[in-house]
Coordinates of C-alpha atoms and ligand atoms in Angstrom, one line a residue:
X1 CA 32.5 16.3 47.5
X2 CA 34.5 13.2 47.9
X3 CA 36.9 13.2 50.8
X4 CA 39.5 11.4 48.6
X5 CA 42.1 11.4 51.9
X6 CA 39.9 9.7 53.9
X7 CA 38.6 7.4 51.3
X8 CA 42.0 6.0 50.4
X9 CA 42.7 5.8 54.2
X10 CA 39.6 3.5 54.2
X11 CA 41.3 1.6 51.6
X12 CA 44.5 1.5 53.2
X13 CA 45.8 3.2 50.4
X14 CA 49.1 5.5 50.7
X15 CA 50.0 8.8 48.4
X16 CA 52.2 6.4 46.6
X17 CA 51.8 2.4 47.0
X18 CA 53.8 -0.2 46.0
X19 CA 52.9 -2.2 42.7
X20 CA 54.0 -5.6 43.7
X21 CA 52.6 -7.9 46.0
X22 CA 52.7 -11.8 46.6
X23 CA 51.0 -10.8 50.4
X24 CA 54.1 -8.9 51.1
X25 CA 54.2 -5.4 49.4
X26 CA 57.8 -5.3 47.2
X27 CA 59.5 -2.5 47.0
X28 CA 61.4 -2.3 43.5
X29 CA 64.9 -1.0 43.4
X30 CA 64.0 1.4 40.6
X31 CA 61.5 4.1 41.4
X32 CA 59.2 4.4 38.5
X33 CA 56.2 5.8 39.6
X34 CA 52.8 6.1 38.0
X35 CA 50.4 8.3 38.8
X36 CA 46.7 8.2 39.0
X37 CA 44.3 10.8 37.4
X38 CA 40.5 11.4 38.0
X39 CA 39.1 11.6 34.5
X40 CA 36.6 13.8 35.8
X41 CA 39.1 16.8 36.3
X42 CA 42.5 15.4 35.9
X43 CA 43.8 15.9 39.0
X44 CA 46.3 12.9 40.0
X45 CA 44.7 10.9 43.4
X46 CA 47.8 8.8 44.0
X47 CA 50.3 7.1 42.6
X48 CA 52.2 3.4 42.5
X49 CA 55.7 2.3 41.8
X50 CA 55.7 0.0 39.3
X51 CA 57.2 -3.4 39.2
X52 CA 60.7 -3.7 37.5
X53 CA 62.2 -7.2 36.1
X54 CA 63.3 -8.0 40.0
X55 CA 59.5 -7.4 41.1
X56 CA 58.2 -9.7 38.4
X57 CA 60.6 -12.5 39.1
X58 CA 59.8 -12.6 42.6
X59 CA 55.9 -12.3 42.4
X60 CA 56.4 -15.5 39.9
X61 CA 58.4 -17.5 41.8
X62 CA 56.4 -17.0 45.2
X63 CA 53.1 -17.7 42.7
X64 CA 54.7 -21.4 42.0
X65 CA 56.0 -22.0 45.3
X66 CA 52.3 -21.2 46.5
X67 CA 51.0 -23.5 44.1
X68 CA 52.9 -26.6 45.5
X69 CA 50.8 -26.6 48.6
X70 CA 47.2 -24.4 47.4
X71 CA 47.0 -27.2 45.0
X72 CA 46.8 -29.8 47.8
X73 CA 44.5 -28.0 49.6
X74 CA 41.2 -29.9 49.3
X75 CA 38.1 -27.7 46.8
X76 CA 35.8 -26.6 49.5
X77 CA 38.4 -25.6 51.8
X78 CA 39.9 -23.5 49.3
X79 CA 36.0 -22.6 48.9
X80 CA 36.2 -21.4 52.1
X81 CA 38.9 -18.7 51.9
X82 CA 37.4 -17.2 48.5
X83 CA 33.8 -17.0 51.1
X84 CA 35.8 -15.0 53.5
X85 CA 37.1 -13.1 50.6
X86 CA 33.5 -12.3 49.3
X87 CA 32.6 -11.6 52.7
X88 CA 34.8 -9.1 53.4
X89 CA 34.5 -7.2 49.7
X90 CA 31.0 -6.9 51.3
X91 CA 32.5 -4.7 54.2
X92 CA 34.3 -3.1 51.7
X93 CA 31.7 -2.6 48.9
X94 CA 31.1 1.1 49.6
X95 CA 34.7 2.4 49.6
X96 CA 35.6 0.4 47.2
X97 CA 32.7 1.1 44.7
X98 CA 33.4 5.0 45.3
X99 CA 36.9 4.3 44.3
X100 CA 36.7 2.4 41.1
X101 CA 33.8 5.5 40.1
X102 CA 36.6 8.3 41.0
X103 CA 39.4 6.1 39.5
X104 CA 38.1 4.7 36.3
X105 CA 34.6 7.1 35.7
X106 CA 32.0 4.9 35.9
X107 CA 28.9 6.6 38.3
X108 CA 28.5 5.8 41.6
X109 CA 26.2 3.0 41.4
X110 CA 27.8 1.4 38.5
X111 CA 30.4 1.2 40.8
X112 CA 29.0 -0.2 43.6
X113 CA 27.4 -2.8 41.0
X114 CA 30.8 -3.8 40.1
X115 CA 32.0 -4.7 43.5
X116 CA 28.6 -6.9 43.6
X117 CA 29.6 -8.7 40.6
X118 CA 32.6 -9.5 42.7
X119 CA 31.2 -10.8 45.5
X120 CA 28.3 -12.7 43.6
X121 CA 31.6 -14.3 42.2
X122 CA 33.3 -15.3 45.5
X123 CA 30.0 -17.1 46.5
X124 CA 29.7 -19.0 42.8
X125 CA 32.6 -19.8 43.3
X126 CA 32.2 -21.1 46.6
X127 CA 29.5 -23.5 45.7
X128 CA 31.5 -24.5 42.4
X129 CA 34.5 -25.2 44.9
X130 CA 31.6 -29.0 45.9
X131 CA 31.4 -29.2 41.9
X132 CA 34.5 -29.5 40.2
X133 CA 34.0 -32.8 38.7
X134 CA 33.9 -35.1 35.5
X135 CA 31.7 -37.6 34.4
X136 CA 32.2 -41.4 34.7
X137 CA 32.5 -43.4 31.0
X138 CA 31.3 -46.7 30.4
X139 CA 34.6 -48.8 29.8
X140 CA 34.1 -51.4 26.8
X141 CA 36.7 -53.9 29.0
X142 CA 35.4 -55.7 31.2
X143 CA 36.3 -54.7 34.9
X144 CA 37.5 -51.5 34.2
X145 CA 36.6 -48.0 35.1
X146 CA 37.0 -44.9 33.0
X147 CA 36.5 -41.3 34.6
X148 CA 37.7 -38.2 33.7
X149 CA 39.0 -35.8 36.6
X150 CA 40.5 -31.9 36.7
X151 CA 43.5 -30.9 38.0
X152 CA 44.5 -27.5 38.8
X153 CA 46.4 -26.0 35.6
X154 CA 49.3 -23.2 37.8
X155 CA 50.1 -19.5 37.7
X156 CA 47.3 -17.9 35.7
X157 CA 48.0 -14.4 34.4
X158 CA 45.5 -12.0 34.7
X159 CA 45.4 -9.0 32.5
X160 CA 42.5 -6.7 33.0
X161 CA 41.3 -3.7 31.0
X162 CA 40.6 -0.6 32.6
X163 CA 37.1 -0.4 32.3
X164 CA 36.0 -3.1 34.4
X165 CA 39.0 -2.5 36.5
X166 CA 38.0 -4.7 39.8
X167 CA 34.9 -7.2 38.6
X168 CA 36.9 -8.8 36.0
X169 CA 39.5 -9.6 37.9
X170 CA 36.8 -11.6 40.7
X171 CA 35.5 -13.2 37.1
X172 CA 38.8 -15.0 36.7
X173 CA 40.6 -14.9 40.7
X174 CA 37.2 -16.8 41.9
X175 CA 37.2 -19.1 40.1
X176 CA 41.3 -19.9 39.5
X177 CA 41.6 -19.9 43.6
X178 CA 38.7 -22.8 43.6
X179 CA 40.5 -24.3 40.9
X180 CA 43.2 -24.3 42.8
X181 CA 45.5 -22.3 41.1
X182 CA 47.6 -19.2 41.8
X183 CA 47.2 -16.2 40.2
X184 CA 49.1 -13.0 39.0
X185 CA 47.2 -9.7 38.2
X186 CA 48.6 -7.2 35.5
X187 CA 46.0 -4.3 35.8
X188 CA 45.7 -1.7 33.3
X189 CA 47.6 1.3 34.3
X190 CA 44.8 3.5 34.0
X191 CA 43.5 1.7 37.4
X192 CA 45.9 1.0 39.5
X193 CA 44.8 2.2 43.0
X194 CA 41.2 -0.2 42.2
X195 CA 44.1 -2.8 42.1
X196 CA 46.1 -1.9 45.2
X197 CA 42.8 -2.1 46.9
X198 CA 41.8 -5.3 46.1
X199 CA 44.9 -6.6 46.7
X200 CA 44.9 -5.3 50.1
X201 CA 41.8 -6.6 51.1
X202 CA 43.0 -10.3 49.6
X203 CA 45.8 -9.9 51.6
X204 CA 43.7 -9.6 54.8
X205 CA 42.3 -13.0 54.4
X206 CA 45.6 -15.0 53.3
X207 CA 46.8 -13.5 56.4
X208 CA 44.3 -15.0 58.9
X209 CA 44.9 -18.7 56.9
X210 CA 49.1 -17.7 57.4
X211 CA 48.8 -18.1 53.4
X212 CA 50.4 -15.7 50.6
X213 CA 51.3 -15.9 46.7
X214 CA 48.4 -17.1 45.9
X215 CA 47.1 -14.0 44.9
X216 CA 49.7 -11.5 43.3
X217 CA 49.8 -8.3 41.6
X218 CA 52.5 -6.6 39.6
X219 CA 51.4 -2.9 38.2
X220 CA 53.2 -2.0 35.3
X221 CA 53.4 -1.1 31.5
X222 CA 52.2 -3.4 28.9
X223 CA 54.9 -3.3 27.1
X224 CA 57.6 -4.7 30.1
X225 CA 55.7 -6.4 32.7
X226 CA 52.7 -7.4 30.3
X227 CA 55.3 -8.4 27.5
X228 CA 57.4 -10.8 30.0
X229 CA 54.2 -12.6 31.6
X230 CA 52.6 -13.7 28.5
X231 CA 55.8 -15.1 26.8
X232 CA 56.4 -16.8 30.7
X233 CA 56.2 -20.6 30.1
X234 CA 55.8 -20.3 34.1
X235 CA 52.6 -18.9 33.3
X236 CA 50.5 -21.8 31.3
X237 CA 47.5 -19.4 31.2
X238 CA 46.7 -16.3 30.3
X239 CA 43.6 -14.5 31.0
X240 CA 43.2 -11.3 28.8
X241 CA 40.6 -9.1 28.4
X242 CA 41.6 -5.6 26.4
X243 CA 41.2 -4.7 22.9
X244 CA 41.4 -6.8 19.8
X245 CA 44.7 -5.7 18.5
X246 CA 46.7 -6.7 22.0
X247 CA 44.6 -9.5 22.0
X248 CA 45.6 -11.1 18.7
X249 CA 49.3 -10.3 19.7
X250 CA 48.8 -12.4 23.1
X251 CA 47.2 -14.9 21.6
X252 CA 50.3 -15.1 19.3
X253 CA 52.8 -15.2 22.4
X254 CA 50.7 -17.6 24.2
X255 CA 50.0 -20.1 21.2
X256 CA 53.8 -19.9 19.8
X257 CA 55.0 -21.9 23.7
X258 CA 51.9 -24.0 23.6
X259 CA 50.6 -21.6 26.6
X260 CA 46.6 -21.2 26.9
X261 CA 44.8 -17.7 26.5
X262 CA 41.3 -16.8 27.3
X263 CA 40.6 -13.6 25.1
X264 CA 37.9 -11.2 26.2
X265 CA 38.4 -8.5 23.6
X266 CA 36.2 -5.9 21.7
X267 CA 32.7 -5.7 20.8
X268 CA 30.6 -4.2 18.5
X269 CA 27.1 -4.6 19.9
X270 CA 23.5 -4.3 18.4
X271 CA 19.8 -3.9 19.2
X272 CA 17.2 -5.3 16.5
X273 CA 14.0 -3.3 17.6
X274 CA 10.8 -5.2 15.7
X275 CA 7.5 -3.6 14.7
X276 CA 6.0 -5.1 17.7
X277 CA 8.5 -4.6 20.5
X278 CA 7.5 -2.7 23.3
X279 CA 8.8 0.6 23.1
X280 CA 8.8 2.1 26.4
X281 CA 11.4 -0.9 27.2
X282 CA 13.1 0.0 24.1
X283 CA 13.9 3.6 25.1
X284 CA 15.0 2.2 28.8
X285 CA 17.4 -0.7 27.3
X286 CA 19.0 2.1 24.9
X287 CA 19.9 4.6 26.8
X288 CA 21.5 2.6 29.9
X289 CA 23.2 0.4 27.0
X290 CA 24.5 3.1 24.7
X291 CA 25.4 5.9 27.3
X292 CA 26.2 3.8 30.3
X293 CA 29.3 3.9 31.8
X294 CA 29.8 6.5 29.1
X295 CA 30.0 3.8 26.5
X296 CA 33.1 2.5 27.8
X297 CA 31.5 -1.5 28.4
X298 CA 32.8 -4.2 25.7
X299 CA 29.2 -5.1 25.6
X300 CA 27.7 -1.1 25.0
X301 CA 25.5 -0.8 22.8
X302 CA 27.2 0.5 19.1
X303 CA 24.7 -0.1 16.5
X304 CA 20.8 -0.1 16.7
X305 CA 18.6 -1.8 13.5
X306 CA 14.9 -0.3 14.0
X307 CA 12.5 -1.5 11.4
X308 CA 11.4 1.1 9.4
X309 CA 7.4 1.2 10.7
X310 CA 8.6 2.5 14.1
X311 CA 12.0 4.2 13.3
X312 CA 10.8 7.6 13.4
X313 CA 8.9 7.7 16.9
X314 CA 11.8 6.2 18.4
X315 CA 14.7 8.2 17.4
X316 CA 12.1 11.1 18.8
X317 CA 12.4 9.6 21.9
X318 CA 15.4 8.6 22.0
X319 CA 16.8 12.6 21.0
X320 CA 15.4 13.7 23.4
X321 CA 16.0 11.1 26.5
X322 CA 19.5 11.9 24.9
X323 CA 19.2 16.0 25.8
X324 CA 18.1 15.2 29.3
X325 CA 21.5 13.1 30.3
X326 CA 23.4 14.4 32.6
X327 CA 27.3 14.3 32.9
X328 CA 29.5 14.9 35.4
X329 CA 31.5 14.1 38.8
X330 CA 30.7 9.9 38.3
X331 CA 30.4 10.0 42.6
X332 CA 27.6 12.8 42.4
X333 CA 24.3 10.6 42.4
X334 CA 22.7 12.7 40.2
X335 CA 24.4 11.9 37.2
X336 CA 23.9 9.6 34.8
X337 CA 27.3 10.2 32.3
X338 CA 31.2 10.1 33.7
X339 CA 33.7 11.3 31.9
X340 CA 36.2 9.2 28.8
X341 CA 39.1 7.6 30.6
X342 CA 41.5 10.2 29.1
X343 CA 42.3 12.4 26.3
X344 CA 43.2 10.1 23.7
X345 CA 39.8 8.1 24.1
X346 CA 37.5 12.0 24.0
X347 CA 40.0 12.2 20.3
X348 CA 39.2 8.9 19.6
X349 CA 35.5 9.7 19.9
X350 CA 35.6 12.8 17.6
X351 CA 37.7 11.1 15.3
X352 CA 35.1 8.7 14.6
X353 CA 32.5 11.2 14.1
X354 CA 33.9 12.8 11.6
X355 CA 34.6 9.9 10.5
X356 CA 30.8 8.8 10.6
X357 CA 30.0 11.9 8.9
X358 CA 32.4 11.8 6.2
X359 CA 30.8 8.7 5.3
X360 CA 27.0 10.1 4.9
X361 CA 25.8 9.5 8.9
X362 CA 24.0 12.4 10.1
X363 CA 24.4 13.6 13.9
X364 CA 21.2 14.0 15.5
X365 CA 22.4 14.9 19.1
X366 CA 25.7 15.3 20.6
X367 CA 29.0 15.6 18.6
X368 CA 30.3 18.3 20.9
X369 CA 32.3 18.6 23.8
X370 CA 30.9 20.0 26.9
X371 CA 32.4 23.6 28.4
X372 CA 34.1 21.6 31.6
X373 CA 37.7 20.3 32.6
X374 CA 38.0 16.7 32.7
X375 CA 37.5 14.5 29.5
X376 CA 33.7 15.0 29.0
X377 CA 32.0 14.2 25.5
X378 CA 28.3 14.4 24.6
X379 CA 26.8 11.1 24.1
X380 CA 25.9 11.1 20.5
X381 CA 23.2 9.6 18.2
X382 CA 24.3 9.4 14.2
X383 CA 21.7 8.2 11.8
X384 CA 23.0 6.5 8.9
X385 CA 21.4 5.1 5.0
X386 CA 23.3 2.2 5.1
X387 CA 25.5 0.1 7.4
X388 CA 29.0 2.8 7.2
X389 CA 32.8 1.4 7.1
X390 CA 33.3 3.5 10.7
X391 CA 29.9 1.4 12.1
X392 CA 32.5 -2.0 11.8
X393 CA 34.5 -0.7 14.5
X394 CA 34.7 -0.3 17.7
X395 CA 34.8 3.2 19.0
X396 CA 35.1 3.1 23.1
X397 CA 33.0 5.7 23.8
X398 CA 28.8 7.1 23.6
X399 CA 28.1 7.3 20.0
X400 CA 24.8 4.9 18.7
X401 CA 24.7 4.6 15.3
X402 CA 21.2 4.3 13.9
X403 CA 20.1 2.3 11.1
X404 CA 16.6 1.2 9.4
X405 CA 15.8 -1.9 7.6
X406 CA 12.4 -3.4 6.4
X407 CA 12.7 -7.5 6.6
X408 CA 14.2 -9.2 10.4
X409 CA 16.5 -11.6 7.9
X410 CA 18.2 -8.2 5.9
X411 CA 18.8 -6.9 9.9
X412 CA 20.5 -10.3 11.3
X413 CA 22.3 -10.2 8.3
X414 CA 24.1 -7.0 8.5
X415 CA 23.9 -7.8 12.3
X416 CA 26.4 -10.3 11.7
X417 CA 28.7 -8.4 9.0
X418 CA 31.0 -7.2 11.8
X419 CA 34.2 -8.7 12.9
X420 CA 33.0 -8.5 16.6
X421 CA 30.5 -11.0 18.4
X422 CA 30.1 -10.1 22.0
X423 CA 26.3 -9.0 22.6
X424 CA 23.4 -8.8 20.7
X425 CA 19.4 -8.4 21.4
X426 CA 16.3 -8.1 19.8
X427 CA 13.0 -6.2 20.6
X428 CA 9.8 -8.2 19.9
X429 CA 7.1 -9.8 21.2
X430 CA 6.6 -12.3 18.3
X431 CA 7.8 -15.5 19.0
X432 CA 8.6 -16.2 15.6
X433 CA 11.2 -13.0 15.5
X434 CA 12.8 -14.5 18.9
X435 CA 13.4 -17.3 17.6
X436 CA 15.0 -16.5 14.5
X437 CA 16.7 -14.5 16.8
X438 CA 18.1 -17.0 18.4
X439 CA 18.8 -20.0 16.0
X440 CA 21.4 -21.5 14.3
X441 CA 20.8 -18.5 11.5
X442 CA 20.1 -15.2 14.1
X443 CA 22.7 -13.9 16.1
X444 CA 26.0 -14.9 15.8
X445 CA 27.2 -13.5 19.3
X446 CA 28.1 -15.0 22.3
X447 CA 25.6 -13.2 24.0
X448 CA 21.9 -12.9 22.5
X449 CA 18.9 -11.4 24.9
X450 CA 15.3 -10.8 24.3
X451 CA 13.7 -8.0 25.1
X452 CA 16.7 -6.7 27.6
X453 CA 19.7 -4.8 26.2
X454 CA 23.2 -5.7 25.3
X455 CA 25.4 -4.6 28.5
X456 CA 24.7 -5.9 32.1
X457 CA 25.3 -9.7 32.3
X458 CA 25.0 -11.7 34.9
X459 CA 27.7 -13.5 36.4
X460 CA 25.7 -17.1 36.2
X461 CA 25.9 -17.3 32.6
X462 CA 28.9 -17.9 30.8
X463 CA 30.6 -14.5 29.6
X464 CA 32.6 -14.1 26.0
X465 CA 32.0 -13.2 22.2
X466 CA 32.9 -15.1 19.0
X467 CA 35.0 -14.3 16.1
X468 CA 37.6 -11.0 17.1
X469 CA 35.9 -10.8 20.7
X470 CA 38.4 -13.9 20.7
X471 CA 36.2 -16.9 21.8
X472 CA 37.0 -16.9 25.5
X473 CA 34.6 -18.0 28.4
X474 CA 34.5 -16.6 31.7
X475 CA 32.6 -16.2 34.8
X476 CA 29.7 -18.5 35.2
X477 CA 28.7 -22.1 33.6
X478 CA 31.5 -24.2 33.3
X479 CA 33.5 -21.8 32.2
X480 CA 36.0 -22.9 35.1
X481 CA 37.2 -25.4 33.0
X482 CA 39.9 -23.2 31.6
X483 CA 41.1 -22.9 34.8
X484 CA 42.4 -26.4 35.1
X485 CA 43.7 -29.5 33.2
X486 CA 41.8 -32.6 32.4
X487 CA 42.6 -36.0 32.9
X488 CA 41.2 -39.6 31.4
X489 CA 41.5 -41.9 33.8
X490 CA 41.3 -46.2 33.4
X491 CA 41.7 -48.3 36.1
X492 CA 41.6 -52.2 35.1
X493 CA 40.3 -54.2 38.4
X494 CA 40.5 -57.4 36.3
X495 CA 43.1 -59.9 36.3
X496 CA 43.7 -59.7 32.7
X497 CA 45.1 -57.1 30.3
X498 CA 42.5 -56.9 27.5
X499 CA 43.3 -54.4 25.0
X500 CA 41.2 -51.5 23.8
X501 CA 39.3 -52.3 19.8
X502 CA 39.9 -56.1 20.8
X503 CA 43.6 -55.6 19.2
X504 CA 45.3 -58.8 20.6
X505 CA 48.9 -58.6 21.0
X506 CA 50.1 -61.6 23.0
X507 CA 53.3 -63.2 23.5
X508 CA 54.0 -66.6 24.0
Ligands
NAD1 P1 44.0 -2.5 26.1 O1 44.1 -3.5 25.1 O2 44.6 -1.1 25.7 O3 44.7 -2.9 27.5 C1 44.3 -4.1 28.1 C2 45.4 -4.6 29.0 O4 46.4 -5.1 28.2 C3 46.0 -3.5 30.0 O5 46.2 -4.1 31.2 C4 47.3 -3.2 29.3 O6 48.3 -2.7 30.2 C5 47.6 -4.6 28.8 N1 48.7 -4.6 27.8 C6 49.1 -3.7 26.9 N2 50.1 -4.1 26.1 C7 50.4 -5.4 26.5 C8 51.3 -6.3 26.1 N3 52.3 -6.1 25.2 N4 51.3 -7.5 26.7 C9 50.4 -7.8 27.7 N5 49.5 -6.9 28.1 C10 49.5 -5.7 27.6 O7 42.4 -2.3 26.5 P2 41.7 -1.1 27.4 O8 41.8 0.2 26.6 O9 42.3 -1.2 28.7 O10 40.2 -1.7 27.4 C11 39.3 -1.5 26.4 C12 39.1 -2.7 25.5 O11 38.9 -3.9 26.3 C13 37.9 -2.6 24.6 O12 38.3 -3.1 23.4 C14 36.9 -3.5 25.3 O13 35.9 -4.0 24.4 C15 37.7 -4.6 25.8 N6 37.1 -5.3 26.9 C16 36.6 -6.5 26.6 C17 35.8 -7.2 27.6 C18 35.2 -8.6 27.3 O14 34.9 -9.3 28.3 N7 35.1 -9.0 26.1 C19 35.7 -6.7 28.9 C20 36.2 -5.4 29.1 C21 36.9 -4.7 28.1

């Protein structure tokens, strides 16, 4: 049993915390308090006051008075801080991990993972912090030099969702506090003691350096604190991740004052399994990307194409992997499933089922609800004919829906059919399948593996989908160009003023 006392002790969390911060806590004059649930048994584990209109204000204004002077500070010595920062999430990893698995659901070690994902951030980021740089141009004037060179962009709003409720925020903070920017967390309010957390240990290091408003936090609803920072011209970007439907309504806010977004949004993921895939690998990739983290990742795996030569062994295997699961407390090593985030996601999930059903798919495991408090769900397998209406959506939660197809070209095509493009893999060992796999005609995702599954990135690659999953870039690459602005730069060192296309324009 977790000692959750001492455990938010560790974390220098209170039985009700403040939910604004720019290094000093804020206490808002209104006391509107949200409280914290296990999903695992619904009992609340603390709360947070969250930011009013006052609160907001403030944490903006001390995030651009911050700027003034984190901007000047020179790349690697902002490098520096965010190494401290990663070095002391590493002292933190265990308490921390346990606390985003009893917060948010995720087991144990998927939450420990998560707080690695952070840290492998912080140290990108500190090596990115020597490499923030543009390429020369060759000018066609004589004596002149042409360059391009980034400038940090401002306050960058941060809106996470609640399933990754610590790493994504590292994915953007990282890199925007190389970038030189200042930054302003809205967490989901699912999470907000993960949040509290982090923000306390941040706070730590900005200490030591006499620093603060670089990073900031304000906890609160959506609809109020979320609302007023992306229609914030103070804000020029916005870094969203959440579902499709409040993503298309930021990117509206954003776009309509010229504001940037980076959308992270839903996903609707699929495995193409050939005839000559290995199969024990198949089985492996399946079950951690379909019933991991309880099928609560943008990137879990939704729909699976196996070609029709193998289909039945596979869904043998796979039924019965399925029956050996098991769910539970997500901080008991043991198990392998947590629980939905809350009630309206374990409807959500039967919904969708009947849905599924109505529609011709036929449950081959799961569908039920399992005799415990807390909101538990069966992770379920539905076969289905042909590619079903309910199969174009994204359902957050465990259900894989099977489907069998004859030619690689039929799968890629109904592959692509959704309105989602975040992950996407195939199963082969033909070079010719990978391939097609991964041209300009295969997968249309921003993601596309070979022979591993569709969740579990790593942080070195760029991260994002195509189409509704919004386009947005983040963590590795260059993907910290959105962080900042670019500037063309010519410098004549002549004596003359030549003009650019040999246009003459002289005056006698
Ligand atoms: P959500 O859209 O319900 O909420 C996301 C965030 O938006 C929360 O912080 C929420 O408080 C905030 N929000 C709500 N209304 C707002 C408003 N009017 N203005 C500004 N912010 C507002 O999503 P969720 O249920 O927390 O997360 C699940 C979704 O997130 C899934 O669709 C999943 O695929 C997606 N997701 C995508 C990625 C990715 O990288 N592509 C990563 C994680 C999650």
């Amino acid at each position: 049993m977790t000692d959750i006392k001492k455990l938010l002790a560790e974390l220098e969390l209170e039985a009700v915390n403040p939910g604004a911060c720019t290094g000093e806590w804020i206490e808002p004059s209104e006391r509107n308090e949200l409280v914290s649930k296990n999903p695992s048994n619904g009992q609340p584990i603390a709360s947070v006051i969250q930011a009013d209109a006052d609160a907001y204000e403030q944490v903006v204004e001390a995030a651009q008075a911050s700027f003034a002077t984190w901007r000047m500070m020179p790349a690697p010595a902002r490098g520096e801080i965010v190494r401290e920062l990663g070095n002391e999430l590493r002292k933190y990893k265990d308490p921390l991990g346990r606390l985003v698995s009893l917060e948010m659901g995720k087991i144990l070690s998927e939450g420990l993972g998560e707080v690695q994902e952070m840290i492998d951030m912080c140290d990108f980021a500190v090596g990115l912090s020597r490499q923030l740089y543009g390429p020369n141009m060759t000018s066609e004037r004589p004596r002149h030099r042409m360059y391009e060179q980034w400038h940090p962009l401002g306050v960058v709003g941060i809106v996470t969702a609640f399933n990754f409720p610590v790493a994504v925020w590292a994915w953007n903070a990282a890199l925007a506090a190389v970038c030189g920017d200042t930054m302003i967390w809205k967490p989901s309010s699912s999470t907000p003691l993960t949040a509290v957390a982090v923000q306390n240990i941040s706070n730590k290091i900005m200490d030591r350096h006499g620093l603060s408003g670089v990073f900031n936090l304000v906890i609160g609803p959506g609809r109020s604190v979320g609302e007023r920072m992306i229609n914030d011209s103070r804000v020029p970007l916005i870094s969203f991740t959440g579902s499709t439907r409040m993503g298309r309504h930021v990117a509206e806010a954003t776009a309509t004052r010229f504001g940037r977004s980076i959308l992270e949004l839903g996903g609707n993921n699929a495995i193409i399994v050939e005839p000559d895939a290995k199969l024990d690998l198949v089985l492996r990739a399946v079950l951690f990307a379909a019933v991991g983290t309880a099928g609560q990742r943008c990137t879990s795996l939704r729909r699976l194409f196996l070609h029709s030569s193998i289909a039945d062994g596979v869904i043998e295997k796979l039924v019965k992997a399925y029956g050996s699961i098991t769910s539970g407390d997500p901080l008991d090593e043991s198990t392998l499933m947590g629980p939905l985030v809350n009630e309206s996601a374990v409807e959500e999930h039967f919904a969708a089922i009947e849905k599924a059903k109505e529609q011709g798919g036929e449950v081959l495991i799961g569908g039920g609800r399992p005799d415990k408090p807390g909101n538990f769900v069966e992770p379920t397998i539905i076969k289905c004919s042909e590619h079903i209406p309910i199969a174009c959506d994204e359902t957050f939660a465990p259900i894989l829906y099977v489907f069998t197809y004859d030619e690689l070209e039929e799968a890629i095509t109904v592959h692509n059919s959704v309105a989602q493009g975040l992950s996407s893999a195939i199963f082969t060992s033909s070079v010719y399948s990978a391939e097609t796999f991964l041209s300009h005609e295969g997968s249309d995702c921003g993601i596309a593996n070979v022979n591993i599954g569709t969740s579990g990135a790593e942080i070195g690659g760029a991260f994002g989908g195509e189409k509704e999953t919004g386009g947005g870039r983040e963590a590795g690459s260059d993907a910290w160009k959105a962080y900042m602005r670019r500037q063309t730069c010519t410098i004549n060192w002549s004596t003359e003023l030549p003009l650019a296309q040999g246009v003459k324009f002289d005056v006698e």
